[in-house]
Amino acid sequence: MPKLTFPKNFIWGVAASAYQIEGAWNEDGKGVSIWDTFCHTPGKIANGETGDVAIDHYHRYKEDVALMAELGIQAYRFSVSWSRVMPEGAGTVNQKGLDFYDRLVDELLDHKIEPFANLYHFDLPQALQDRGGWPERQTAYAFADYARVVTERLSDRVHTIITHNEPWVTAAAGYFDGSHAPGIKDPLATFKAMHHLLLSHGLAAEAIRAAAKKTVKVGIVLNLNPVHPASDSRKDREAAYRMDTVLNRAMLDPLLKGTTPMQEFAVGKMLTASLIKPGDLEKIRTLDLLGVNYYTRTVVKNDPKFPVVAAVQIHPEGNEYSGMWEIYPEGLYELLMRIWKEYLTGPNPPFPPSLEGKGGAGGIGPDLMITENGVPVPDGLDFDGRVRDERRIRYLKNHIAQVQRAISDGVPVKGYFHWSLMDNFEWALGYGQRFGLVYVDFETQKRTIKDSGKWFADVIRENGFEL
Ligand code: FCB
C-alpha cells in the first residue's frame, strides 16, 4: 500500500466556531447575537433546536482541550463571539467575555496546541443588525474596532488572527436565501453585505497590525467549490461561469487581485459605483493566510428562473452523497491547483511579492491552508460504546490524499484543519448532522472519540498514512 507523507512542518489541526459549541448564550455579560435571535424564532431551526447550551464548551473547554491533546492535535481554529466581547457590538467591552478566550488560549498553549483565532463566524451582535447589519458600511468599521480589542488582549500569545470565516456564506445565507441569521431575502442587501464584509477584512487587518504586540499573520477563510457544468452545452457552461463568478471569484478576485467581478451582474453593476468607494479595493487586498474550506463541488445547469446567476444546482446520479453534500475529493485538488496557478503565482496579475506580512508561499503570497474539511454521516455508539465511522475515515483518506497530490505538484499547502473536533450545532439543521472526530451525546454531554478520531491521531503521529 502506498504511504503518503507530508512536509516536515505541516500543521494538523481541528476547527470549530463559538456559537456551534460554546452554549452559555447569556452568561457573564454576553450580549445577544443574531444567532440567538434566529434560533429563538419559531420555525427557523430543525426541531426548534438552539445553541443556547450547544455542547457546553464554555464550561468544558479544559476537558475539550485535553481531548485535543490526547489526539495529538497541533493547532486549533476557534472563533471569538463578538457579542461576548462587545455585547452591543461597539463601545463597551465585556472583560469577562475576553477572559474566556484568554483562559482558552492559555489552556491550548499549556498543551502545546497553537491557537488560530477567528474573529467572525456568522454571529453578528444583534444590536448591529438592528442598525442594518452587514449591508451597512458602518458595520465594517465596528468590526475593525472589535478586531483591535481582541488583538490587544490575545496577540501576545496568538500569532494568527483570521478576520472572517466564509464571508460568502455570511452574505448569501444570511441576506439572500435567508437560511441563516438574520434570515433576510434581498439580493441588493446581499451584494452590499459582500462588499462590506470584504472591506471589514481590510479595515480589521489594519487594526490588527497596528494593535499587535508581536507579529501576527492576518488571514481569511473562504468556502470555495469548483463549479462544473451539468452538460457540455454552451448554456450550461455559461451558467457554470456565472456561478463560479458569484461563488468563488466574488471573494478571490478582490482579496488576491484587487479587482471585483461584481459588474458582471446587472444588480452588481447598478450598485458598484455607490457601494465601492475609492480606495476600498486596495484596502481589501491584504492577506498573510488564505484558508480554504472545502466540502463539495457545485454542478449547475442554466436556468433563467433563478435570480442573479440564472443557474441552478443539480445533483448528478451515480456519485456518493453525505447528509448534506455530494462527496467529490478530486475537487479539492482542482481547487488548490487553480488558486495556486490563477491567484498566487499566475500572470494577470500575480499577487504582489510582499504585502505587510512575509507570506508563506515561497515569498510569493499568503500561506495556503485547508481550514475546514469533513463530512456529516449518521454516527452512533455501537453495542460496545465504540463509534465505527468508517465512512468518515474513507472521506478523510480520499480528501487528504488530494491535498498531498497538490503538494506533490508544487502547491505549498501548509496545513489541514478538520471540521470538526466534536459533533455540534449545525446551524439551521440543528443537531441532526454530526461532523466530529469525537461523538457527543447531546443529552449528557459525554464525549467519545470515534474511530476516525483515532485514525486522525495516527495520521498526525506518522505525518502521513497508508492509502
Ligand atoms: C461550514 C461552516 C461551519 C460548518 C461546516 C459544516 O460552511 O463554516 O460552521 O457549519 O460548514
CSV table of C-alpha atoms and ligand atoms in Angstrom, one decimal:
chain,number,residue,atom,x,y,z
A,1,MET,CA,0.0,0.0,0.0
A,2,PRO,CA,1.4,3.4,-0.9
A,3,LYS,CA,2.3,5.6,2.0
A,4,LEU,CA,1.5,9.3,1.7
A,5,THR,CA,3.7,11.6,3.7
A,6,PHE,CA,3.6,15.4,4.3
A,7,PRO,CA,6.2,18.1,4.6
A,8,LYS,CA,8.0,18.3,7.9
A,9,ASN,CA,6.3,21.4,9.4
A,10,PHE,CA,2.8,20.5,8.1
A,11,ILE,CA,0.2,21.5,10.6
A,12,TRP,CA,-2.6,19.1,11.6
A,13,GLY,CA,-5.5,20.9,13.3
A,14,VAL,CA,-9.2,21.0,14.0
A,15,ALA,CA,-11.7,23.8,13.7
A,16,ALA,CA,-14.8,24.9,15.5
A,17,SER,CA,-16.9,28.0,16.0
A,18,ALA,CA,-18.2,29.8,19.0
A,19,TYR,CA,-22.0,29.6,18.5
A,20,GLN,CA,-21.8,25.9,17.4
A,21,ILE,CA,-20.1,24.7,20.6
A,22,GLU,CA,-20.0,27.2,23.4
A,23,GLY,CA,-23.5,27.5,24.8
A,24,ALA,CA,-23.7,29.9,27.7
A,25,TRP,CA,-25.6,32.2,25.4
A,26,ASN,CA,-26.5,34.7,28.1
A,27,GLU,CA,-23.8,34.2,30.7
A,28,ASP,CA,-21.1,36.5,32.1
A,29,GLY,CA,-22.4,39.6,30.4
A,30,LYS,CA,-22.7,38.2,26.8
A,31,GLY,CA,-24.9,40.3,24.5
A,32,VAL,CA,-27.5,38.8,22.1
A,33,SER,CA,-26.2,37.8,18.7
A,34,ILE,CA,-28.3,37.3,15.5
A,35,TRP,CA,-28.0,33.6,16.0
A,36,ASP,CA,-29.6,33.8,19.5
A,37,THR,CA,-32.4,35.8,17.9
A,38,PHE,CA,-32.8,33.5,14.9
A,39,CYS,CA,-32.8,30.3,17.0
A,40,HIS,CA,-35.4,31.8,19.3
A,41,THR,CA,-37.7,32.5,16.4
A,42,PRO,CA,-40.0,29.6,15.8
A,43,GLY,CA,-39.7,27.7,12.5
A,44,LYS,CA,-36.1,28.7,11.7
A,45,ILE,CA,-34.1,25.7,13.0
A,46,ALA,CA,-34.8,22.0,12.6
A,47,ASN,CA,-36.8,20.7,15.6
A,48,GLY,CA,-36.8,24.1,17.2
A,49,GLU,CA,-33.2,23.5,18.4
A,50,THR,CA,-30.9,26.2,19.6
A,51,GLY,CA,-27.3,26.8,20.5
A,52,ASP,CA,-28.3,28.0,24.0
A,53,VAL,CA,-26.4,25.2,25.6
A,54,ALA,CA,-24.8,23.7,22.4
A,55,ILE,CA,-22.1,21.3,23.6
A,56,ASP,CA,-21.3,23.4,26.7
A,57,HIS,CA,-17.8,24.1,25.6
A,58,TYR,CA,-17.8,27.4,27.5
A,59,HIS,CA,-17.8,25.4,30.7
A,60,ARG,CA,-16.0,22.3,29.4
A,61,TYR,CA,-13.1,23.8,27.5
A,62,LYS,CA,-10.5,22.2,29.7
A,63,GLU,CA,-11.9,18.8,29.0
A,64,ASP,CA,-12.1,19.6,25.3
A,65,VAL,CA,-8.5,20.9,25.1
A,66,ALA,CA,-7.4,17.7,26.9
A,67,LEU,CA,-9.2,15.7,24.2
A,68,MET,CA,-7.3,17.6,21.5
A,69,ALA,CA,-4.1,16.9,23.3
A,70,GLU,CA,-4.9,13.2,23.6
A,71,LEU,CA,-5.3,13.1,19.8
A,72,GLY,CA,-2.1,15.0,19.2
A,73,ILE,CA,-3.8,17.9,17.6
A,74,GLN,CA,-1.2,20.6,16.8
A,75,ALA,CA,-3.5,23.6,16.1
A,76,TYR,CA,-7.0,24.7,16.9
A,77,ARG,CA,-9.0,27.3,14.9
A,78,PHE,CA,-11.7,28.6,17.2
A,79,SER,CA,-13.9,31.6,16.8
A,80,VAL,CA,-14.4,34.5,19.2
A,81,SER,CA,-18.0,35.5,19.9
A,82,TRP,CA,-18.2,39.3,19.1
A,83,SER,CA,-21.3,39.7,21.4
A,84,ARG,CA,-19.4,38.0,24.3
A,85,VAL,CA,-16.6,40.5,23.9
A,86,MET,CA,-18.7,43.6,23.0
A,87,PRO,CA,-22.3,43.0,24.0
A,88,GLU,CA,-23.6,45.9,21.9
A,89,GLY,CA,-21.2,45.2,19.0
A,90,ALA,CA,-19.5,48.6,19.7
A,91,GLY,CA,-18.5,50.7,22.7
A,92,THR,CA,-18.4,48.8,26.0
A,93,VAL,CA,-16.0,45.9,26.3
A,94,ASN,CA,-17.1,43.0,28.4
A,95,GLN,CA,-13.9,41.9,30.2
A,96,LYS,CA,-15.4,38.6,31.4
A,97,GLY,CA,-16.1,37.7,27.7
A,98,LEU,CA,-12.5,38.4,26.8
A,99,ASP,CA,-11.3,36.4,29.9
A,100,PHE,CA,-12.9,33.3,28.5
A,101,TYR,CA,-10.7,33.4,25.3
A,102,ASP,CA,-7.7,34.3,27.5
A,103,ARG,CA,-8.2,31.1,29.5
A,104,LEU,CA,-8.8,29.1,26.4
A,105,VAL,CA,-5.6,30.3,24.7
A,106,ASP,CA,-3.6,29.6,27.9
A,107,GLU,CA,-5.0,26.1,28.1
A,108,LEU,CA,-4.2,25.5,24.5
A,109,LEU,CA,-0.6,26.7,24.9
A,110,ASP,CA,-0.2,24.6,28.1
A,111,HIS,CA,-1.0,21.6,25.9
A,112,LYS,CA,1.3,22.8,23.0
A,113,ILE,CA,-1.6,23.5,20.7
A,114,GLU,CA,-1.3,26.5,18.5
A,115,PRO,CA,-4.3,28.9,18.7
A,116,PHE,CA,-5.7,30.3,15.4
A,117,ALA,CA,-8.2,32.9,16.5
A,118,ASN,CA,-11.1,33.6,14.1
A,119,LEU,CA,-13.0,36.9,14.8
A,120,TYR,CA,-16.2,36.2,13.0
A,121,HIS,CA,-18.1,33.0,12.3
A,122,PHE,CA,-21.7,34.1,11.4
A,123,ASP,CA,-22.7,35.6,14.8
A,124,LEU,CA,-23.1,39.4,14.5
A,125,PRO,CA,-24.2,41.2,17.6
A,126,GLN,CA,-28.0,41.8,17.4
A,127,ALA,CA,-27.5,45.5,18.2
A,128,LEU,CA,-25.6,45.9,15.0
A,129,GLN,CA,-28.1,44.0,12.9
A,130,ASP,CA,-30.8,46.4,14.4
A,131,ARG,CA,-28.8,49.2,12.8
A,132,GLY,CA,-28.8,47.4,9.4
A,133,GLY,CA,-26.1,44.7,9.8
A,134,TRP,CA,-23.6,43.9,7.0
A,135,PRO,CA,-25.4,45.8,4.3
A,136,GLU,CA,-24.4,48.9,6.3
A,137,ARG,CA,-20.9,50.3,5.7
A,138,GLN,CA,-20.7,51.3,9.4
A,139,THR,CA,-20.6,47.6,10.4
A,140,ALA,CA,-17.3,47.2,8.8
A,141,TYR,CA,-15.8,50.0,11.0
A,142,ALA,CA,-17.4,48.4,14.1
A,143,PHE,CA,-15.7,45.1,13.1
A,144,ALA,CA,-12.3,46.8,12.8
A,145,ASP,CA,-12.7,48.2,16.3
A,146,TYR,CA,-13.7,44.8,17.7
A,147,ALA,CA,-10.6,43.3,15.9
A,148,ARG,CA,-8.5,45.8,17.8
A,149,VAL,CA,-10.0,44.9,21.1
A,150,VAL,CA,-9.3,41.2,20.7
A,151,THR,CA,-5.9,41.7,19.3
A,152,GLU,CA,-4.9,43.9,22.2
A,153,ARG,CA,-5.8,41.1,24.6
A,154,LEU,CA,-4.6,38.0,22.7
A,155,SER,CA,-1.8,38.9,20.4
A,156,ASP,CA,1.0,38.4,22.9
A,157,ARG,CA,0.1,34.6,22.6
A,158,VAL,CA,-1.8,34.2,19.4
A,159,HIS,CA,0.1,34.6,16.1
A,160,THR,CA,-2.6,34.0,13.6
A,161,ILE,CA,-5.8,36.1,13.5
A,162,ILE,CA,-8.4,35.3,10.9
A,163,THR,CA,-10.9,38.0,10.2
A,164,HIS,CA,-13.8,36.1,8.7
A,165,ASN,CA,-14.9,32.6,8.3
A,166,GLU,CA,-16.8,32.2,5.0
A,167,PRO,CA,-17.9,35.8,4.4
A,168,TRP,CA,-19.7,34.5,1.3
A,169,VAL,CA,-21.9,32.3,3.5
A,170,THR,CA,-22.5,35.2,5.9
A,171,ALA,CA,-23.8,37.2,3.0
A,172,ALA,CA,-25.6,34.6,0.9
A,173,ALA,CA,-27.2,32.5,3.6
A,174,GLY,CA,-27.9,35.5,5.8
A,175,TYR,CA,-29.2,38.0,3.3
A,176,PHE,CA,-30.0,36.1,0.1
A,177,ASP,CA,-31.8,32.9,0.8
A,178,GLY,CA,-32.4,33.6,4.5
A,179,SER,CA,-31.5,30.1,5.7
A,180,HIS,CA,-29.1,31.6,8.2
A,181,ALA,CA,-29.5,34.5,10.6
A,182,PRO,CA,-30.6,37.2,10.2
A,183,GLY,CA,-32.9,35.4,7.7
A,184,ILE,CA,-33.2,38.2,5.1
A,185,LYS,CA,-34.0,37.5,1.4
A,186,ASP,CA,-32.8,40.5,-0.6
A,187,PRO,CA,-30.3,40.4,-3.5
A,188,LEU,CA,-29.4,44.0,-3.1
A,189,ALA,CA,-28.7,43.6,0.6
A,190,THR,CA,-26.6,40.6,-0.3
A,191,PHE,CA,-24.3,42.5,-2.7
A,192,LYS,CA,-23.9,45.2,-0.1
A,193,ALA,CA,-23.1,42.7,2.6
A,194,MET,CA,-20.5,41.0,0.5
A,195,HIS,CA,-18.6,44.2,-0.1
A,196,HIS,CA,-18.8,45.4,3.5
A,197,LEU,CA,-17.6,42.0,4.7
A,198,LEU,CA,-14.6,42.3,2.4
A,199,LEU,CA,-14.0,45.9,3.4
A,200,SER,CA,-14.2,44.9,7.0
A,201,HIS,CA,-11.4,42.4,6.4
A,202,GLY,CA,-9.2,45.1,5.1
A,203,LEU,CA,-10.0,47.5,7.9
A,204,ALA,CA,-9.6,44.8,10.5
A,205,ALA,CA,-6.2,43.8,9.0
A,206,GLU,CA,-5.0,47.4,9.5
A,207,ALA,CA,-6.4,47.5,13.1
A,208,ILE,CA,-4.8,44.1,14.0
A,209,ARG,CA,-1.4,45.0,12.7
A,210,ALA,CA,-1.5,48.3,14.5
A,211,ALA,CA,-2.5,46.7,17.8
A,212,ALA,CA,-0.5,43.5,17.6
A,213,LYS,CA,2.0,43.0,20.4
A,214,LYS,CA,4.1,40.6,18.3
A,215,THR,CA,4.0,39.8,14.5
A,216,VAL,CA,0.6,38.5,13.7
A,217,LYS,CA,-0.5,36.8,10.5
A,218,VAL,CA,-3.8,38.1,9.2
A,219,GLY,CA,-5.9,35.6,7.4
A,220,ILE,CA,-9.3,35.0,5.9
A,221,VAL,CA,-11.1,31.7,5.4
A,222,LEU,CA,-13.2,31.1,2.3
A,223,ASN,CA,-15.7,28.5,1.3
A,224,LEU,CA,-14.7,27.5,-2.2
A,225,ASN,CA,-16.2,25.0,-4.6
A,226,PRO,CA,-15.2,24.1,-8.1
A,227,VAL,CA,-18.2,24.7,-10.3
A,228,HIS,CA,-18.9,22.2,-13.1
A,229,PRO,CA,-21.5,22.4,-15.9
A,230,ALA,CA,-24.2,19.8,-15.9
A,231,SER,CA,-23.6,19.2,-19.6
A,232,ASP,CA,-21.3,20.3,-22.4
A,233,SER,CA,-23.8,22.7,-23.8
A,234,ARG,CA,-22.8,26.3,-24.2
A,235,LYS,CA,-25.7,27.4,-22.0
A,236,ASP,CA,-24.6,25.2,-19.1
A,237,ARG,CA,-21.0,26.2,-19.5
A,238,GLU,CA,-22.0,29.8,-19.3
A,239,ALA,CA,-24.2,29.0,-16.3
A,240,ALA,CA,-21.1,27.4,-14.6
A,241,TYR,CA,-19.1,30.5,-15.4
A,242,ARG,CA,-21.7,32.8,-13.8
A,243,MET,CA,-22.0,30.6,-10.7
A,244,ASP,CA,-18.2,30.4,-10.3
A,245,THR,CA,-18.1,34.2,-10.5
A,246,VAL,CA,-20.6,34.6,-7.8
A,247,LEU,CA,-19.4,31.7,-5.6
A,248,ASN,CA,-15.6,31.9,-5.9
A,249,ARG,CA,-14.4,34.9,-7.8
A,250,ALA,CA,-16.6,37.3,-5.8
A,251,MET,CA,-14.3,36.7,-2.9
A,252,LEU,CA,-11.0,35.6,-4.5
A,253,ASP,CA,-10.7,38.5,-7.0
A,254,PRO,CA,-10.9,41.4,-4.5
A,255,LEU,CA,-8.7,39.6,-1.9
A,256,LEU,CA,-6.0,38.5,-4.3
A,257,LYS,CA,-6.2,40.6,-7.4
A,258,GLY,CA,-7.6,43.8,-6.1
A,259,THR,CA,-10.5,43.7,-8.7
A,260,THR,CA,-14.2,42.9,-8.4
A,261,PRO,CA,-16.3,40.8,-10.8
A,262,MET,CA,-19.5,42.5,-9.4
A,263,GLN,CA,-20.1,44.5,-12.6
A,264,GLU,CA,-20.7,41.3,-14.5
A,265,PHE,CA,-24.1,41.2,-12.9
A,266,ALA,CA,-26.9,43.7,-13.5
A,267,VAL,CA,-27.6,44.2,-9.8
A,268,GLY,CA,-23.9,44.4,-9.0
A,269,LYS,CA,-23.3,46.9,-11.8
A,270,MET,CA,-26.1,49.0,-10.5
A,271,LEU,CA,-24.6,49.1,-7.1
A,272,THR,CA,-20.9,49.2,-7.7
A,273,ALA,CA,-20.5,52.9,-8.1
A,274,SER,CA,-22.2,53.8,-4.9
A,275,LEU,CA,-21.0,50.9,-2.9
A,276,ILE,CA,-17.3,50.5,-3.7
A,277,LYS,CA,-15.7,53.8,-2.6
A,278,PRO,CA,-12.3,54.9,-3.9
A,279,GLY,CA,-9.6,53.0,-2.0
A,280,ASP,CA,-11.8,50.2,-0.9
A,281,LEU,CA,-10.3,47.6,-3.2
A,282,GLU,CA,-6.7,48.5,-2.2
A,283,LYS,CA,-7.7,48.1,1.5
A,284,ILE,CA,-9.2,44.7,0.9
A,285,ARG,CA,-6.2,43.2,-0.8
A,286,THR,CA,-4.1,42.3,2.1
A,287,LEU,CA,-3.5,38.8,3.3
A,288,ASP,CA,-0.9,36.6,5.1
A,289,LEU,CA,-3.0,33.4,5.2
A,290,LEU,CA,-5.7,32.1,2.8
A,291,GLY,CA,-7.8,29.4,4.4
A,292,VAL,CA,-9.8,27.1,2.2
A,293,ASN,CA,-12.9,25.4,3.4
A,294,TYR,CA,-13.7,22.5,1.1
A,295,TYR,CA,-16.7,20.2,1.3
A,296,THR,CA,-18.0,19.6,-2.2
A,297,ARG,CA,-18.3,20.8,-5.7
A,298,THR,CA,-21.2,22.5,-7.4
A,299,VAL,CA,-22.8,21.2,-10.6
A,300,VAL,CA,-25.1,23.6,-12.3
A,301,LYS,CA,-27.4,23.9,-15.3
A,302,ASN,CA,-28.7,27.0,-17.0
A,303,ASP,CA,-32.0,28.2,-15.5
A,304,PRO,CA,-33.2,31.8,-16.2
A,305,LYS,CA,-35.8,31.5,-13.4
A,306,PHE,CA,-33.1,31.6,-10.8
A,307,PRO,CA,-32.3,35.2,-9.7
A,308,VAL,CA,-28.9,36.9,-10.4
A,309,VAL,CA,-27.0,33.8,-11.7
A,310,ALA,CA,-29.6,32.2,-13.9
A,311,ALA,CA,-28.2,28.8,-12.9
A,312,VAL,CA,-29.5,26.1,-10.7
A,313,GLN,CA,-27.6,23.4,-8.9
A,314,ILE,CA,-28.2,19.7,-9.8
A,315,HIS,CA,-27.1,16.5,-8.1
A,316,PRO,CA,-25.6,14.1,-10.6
A,317,GLU,CA,-26.6,10.5,-10.3
A,318,GLY,CA,-24.1,7.8,-9.6
A,319,ASN,CA,-21.9,9.6,-7.1
A,320,GLU,CA,-21.6,9.3,-3.4
A,321,TYR,CA,-23.5,11.7,-1.1
A,322,SER,CA,-23.5,12.6,2.6
A,323,GLY,CA,-26.1,14.1,4.9
A,324,MET,CA,-25.6,17.5,3.2
A,325,TRP,CA,-23.5,17.3,0.0
A,326,GLU,CA,-22.0,15.3,-2.8
A,327,ILE,CA,-18.7,13.7,-1.9
A,328,TYR,CA,-16.1,14.7,-4.5
A,329,PRO,CA,-12.5,14.5,-3.3
A,330,GLU,CA,-10.9,15.4,-6.7
A,331,GLY,CA,-12.5,18.9,-6.4
A,332,LEU,CA,-10.0,19.7,-3.6
A,333,TYR,CA,-7.1,19.1,-5.8
A,334,GLU,CA,-8.7,21.0,-8.7
A,335,LEU,CA,-9.3,24.0,-6.3
A,336,LEU,CA,-5.8,24.1,-4.9
A,337,MET,CA,-4.2,24.0,-8.3
A,338,ARG,CA,-6.5,26.7,-9.5
A,339,ILE,CA,-5.8,29.0,-6.6
A,340,TRP,CA,-2.1,28.4,-7.0
A,341,LYS,CA,-2.0,29.0,-10.7
A,342,GLU,CA,-4.5,31.7,-11.2
A,343,TYR,CA,-4.2,33.7,-8.0
A,344,LEU,CA,-0.9,33.1,-6.2
A,345,THR,CA,1.6,32.6,-8.9
A,346,GLY,CA,-0.1,33.1,-12.3
A,347,PRO,CA,0.0,36.1,-14.5
A,348,ASN,CA,-2.9,38.5,-14.8
A,349,PRO,CA,-1.8,40.0,-12.3
A,350,PRO,CA,0.3,37.9,-10.0
A,351,PHE,CA,-0.1,38.5,-6.3
A,352,PRO,CA,2.5,41.2,-5.3
A,353,PRO,CA,5.7,39.6,-3.8
A,354,SER,CA,5.3,41.1,-0.4
A,355,LEU,CA,2.4,42.8,1.4
A,356,GLU,CA,2.6,43.6,5.1
A,357,GLY,CA,3.2,40.0,6.0
A,358,LYS,CA,6.1,37.9,4.9
A,359,GLY,CA,3.8,35.5,3.0
A,360,GLY,CA,4.4,31.8,3.2
A,361,ALA,CA,4.2,30.6,-0.4
A,362,GLY,CA,7.9,30.8,-1.1
A,363,GLY,CA,7.7,34.6,-0.6
A,364,ILE,CA,5.1,34.9,-3.3
A,365,GLY,CA,1.9,35.4,-1.4
A,366,PRO,CA,-0.1,34.3,1.6
A,367,ASP,CA,0.2,30.9,3.2
A,368,LEU,CA,-2.4,28.5,2.0
A,369,MET,CA,-4.1,26.0,4.3
A,370,ILE,CA,-7.2,23.8,4.4
A,371,THR,CA,-9.1,25.3,7.2
A,372,GLU,CA,-12.2,23.1,7.1
A,373,ASN,CA,-13.0,19.7,5.5
A,374,GLY,CA,-15.2,17.0,6.9
A,375,VAL,CA,-18.4,15.0,6.4
A,376,PRO,CA,-21.7,14.6,8.1
A,377,VAL,CA,-22.6,11.0,8.4
A,378,PRO,CA,-25.1,9.5,10.9
A,379,ASP,CA,-22.8,8.1,13.5
A,380,GLY,CA,-23.9,6.3,16.6
A,381,LEU,CA,-22.5,4.3,19.5
A,382,ASP,CA,-22.2,0.6,18.9
A,383,PHE,CA,-23.1,-2.0,21.5
A,384,ASP,CA,-19.6,-1.8,23.0
A,385,GLY,CA,-19.6,2.0,23.2
A,386,ARG,CA,-17.3,2.4,20.1
A,387,VAL,CA,-18.2,4.6,17.1
A,388,ARG,CA,-17.2,2.9,14.0
A,389,ASP,CA,-17.4,5.7,11.5
A,390,GLU,CA,-15.7,4.1,8.5
A,391,ARG,CA,-17.4,6.5,6.0
A,392,ARG,CA,-15.7,9.4,7.7
A,393,ILE,CA,-12.3,7.7,7.6
A,394,ARG,CA,-12.8,6.9,3.9
A,395,TYR,CA,-13.8,10.6,3.3
A,396,LEU,CA,-10.7,11.8,5.1
A,397,LYS,CA,-8.3,9.5,3.4
A,398,ASN,CA,-9.6,10.4,0.0
A,399,HIS,CA,-9.6,14.2,0.6
A,400,ILE,CA,-6.2,14.3,2.4
A,401,ALA,CA,-4.8,12.3,-0.4
A,402,GLN,CA,-5.8,15.1,-2.8
A,403,VAL,CA,-4.1,17.7,-0.6
A,404,GLN,CA,-0.9,15.5,-0.7
A,405,ARG,CA,-1.3,15.3,-4.5
A,406,ALA,CA,-1.5,19.1,-4.8
A,407,ILE,CA,1.6,19.4,-2.6
A,408,SER,CA,3.5,16.9,-4.8
A,409,ASP,CA,2.5,19.0,-7.8
A,410,GLY,CA,4.1,22.1,-6.2
A,411,VAL,CA,1.4,23.8,-4.2
A,412,PRO,CA,2.8,24.7,-0.7
A,413,VAL,CA,-0.2,23.8,1.4
A,414,LYS,CA,0.8,24.4,5.0
A,415,GLY,CA,-1.8,22.7,7.0
A,416,TYR,CA,-5.1,20.8,7.2
A,417,PHE,CA,-7.8,21.5,9.8
A,418,HIS,CA,-10.6,19.0,10.2
A,419,TRP,CA,-14.1,20.2,10.7
A,420,SER,CA,-14.8,19.5,13.4
A,421,LEU,CA,-13.3,18.2,16.7
A,422,MET,CA,-16.7,17.4,18.1
A,423,ASP,CA,-20.2,16.9,16.9
A,424,ASN,CA,-22.0,20.2,17.3
A,425,PHE,CA,-24.8,22.5,16.4
A,426,GLU,CA,-25.1,22.6,12.6
A,427,TRP,CA,-26.8,25.9,12.1
A,428,ALA,CA,-30.3,25.7,10.6
A,429,LEU,CA,-30.0,21.9,10.7
A,430,GLY,CA,-29.7,21.8,14.4
A,431,TYR,CA,-28.1,18.8,16.0
A,432,GLY,CA,-29.1,16.5,13.1
A,433,GLN,CA,-25.7,16.4,11.3
A,434,ARG,CA,-22.6,15.0,13.0
A,435,PHE,CA,-19.2,16.2,11.8
A,436,GLY,CA,-17.0,15.4,14.8
A,437,LEU,CA,-14.0,13.2,15.3
A,438,VAL,CA,-15.5,13.0,18.7
A,439,TYR,CA,-19.0,11.8,19.3
A,440,VAL,CA,-21.1,14.0,21.7
A,441,ASP,CA,-24.2,12.7,23.5
A,442,PHE,CA,-26.2,15.9,23.4
A,443,GLU,CA,-28.2,15.0,26.5
A,444,THR,CA,-25.4,14.1,28.8
A,445,GLN,CA,-22.5,16.0,27.0
A,446,LYS,CA,-20.4,12.9,27.2
A,447,ARG,CA,-17.6,12.9,24.6
A,448,THR,CA,-16.4,9.6,23.0
A,449,ILE,CA,-13.5,9.5,20.5
A,450,LYS,CA,-14.7,8.0,17.2
A,451,ASP,CA,-12.7,5.5,15.1
A,452,SER,CA,-12.0,8.5,12.8
A,453,GLY,CA,-10.5,10.4,15.7
A,454,LYS,CA,-8.1,7.5,16.4
A,455,TRP,CA,-7.3,7.3,12.8
A,456,PHE,CA,-6.6,11.1,12.6
A,457,ALA,CA,-4.4,10.8,15.7
A,458,ASP,CA,-2.3,8.1,13.8
A,459,VAL,CA,-2.0,10.4,10.8
A,460,ILE,CA,-0.7,13.2,12.9
A,461,ARG,CA,1.8,10.9,14.7
A,462,GLU,CA,3.1,9.5,11.4
A,463,ASN,CA,2.7,12.8,9.5
A,464,GLY,CA,1.0,10.7,6.8
A,465,PHE,CA,-0.9,7.5,6.2
A,466,GLU,CA,-1.3,4.4,4.0
A,467,LEU,CA,-3.9,4.7,1.4
B,1,FCB,C1,-19.1,25.5,7.0
B,1,FCB,C2,-19.1,26.3,8.3
B,1,FCB,C3,-19.1,25.5,9.6
B,1,FCB,C4,-19.8,24.2,9.5
B,1,FCB,C5,-19.5,23.5,8.2
B,1,FCB,C6,-20.2,22.2,8.1
B,1,FCB,O1,-19.7,26.1,6.0
B,1,FCB,O2,-18.0,27.2,8.3
B,1,FCB,O3,-19.5,26.4,10.6
B,1,FCB,O4,-21.2,24.5,9.6
B,1,FCB,O5,-19.7,24.3,7.1
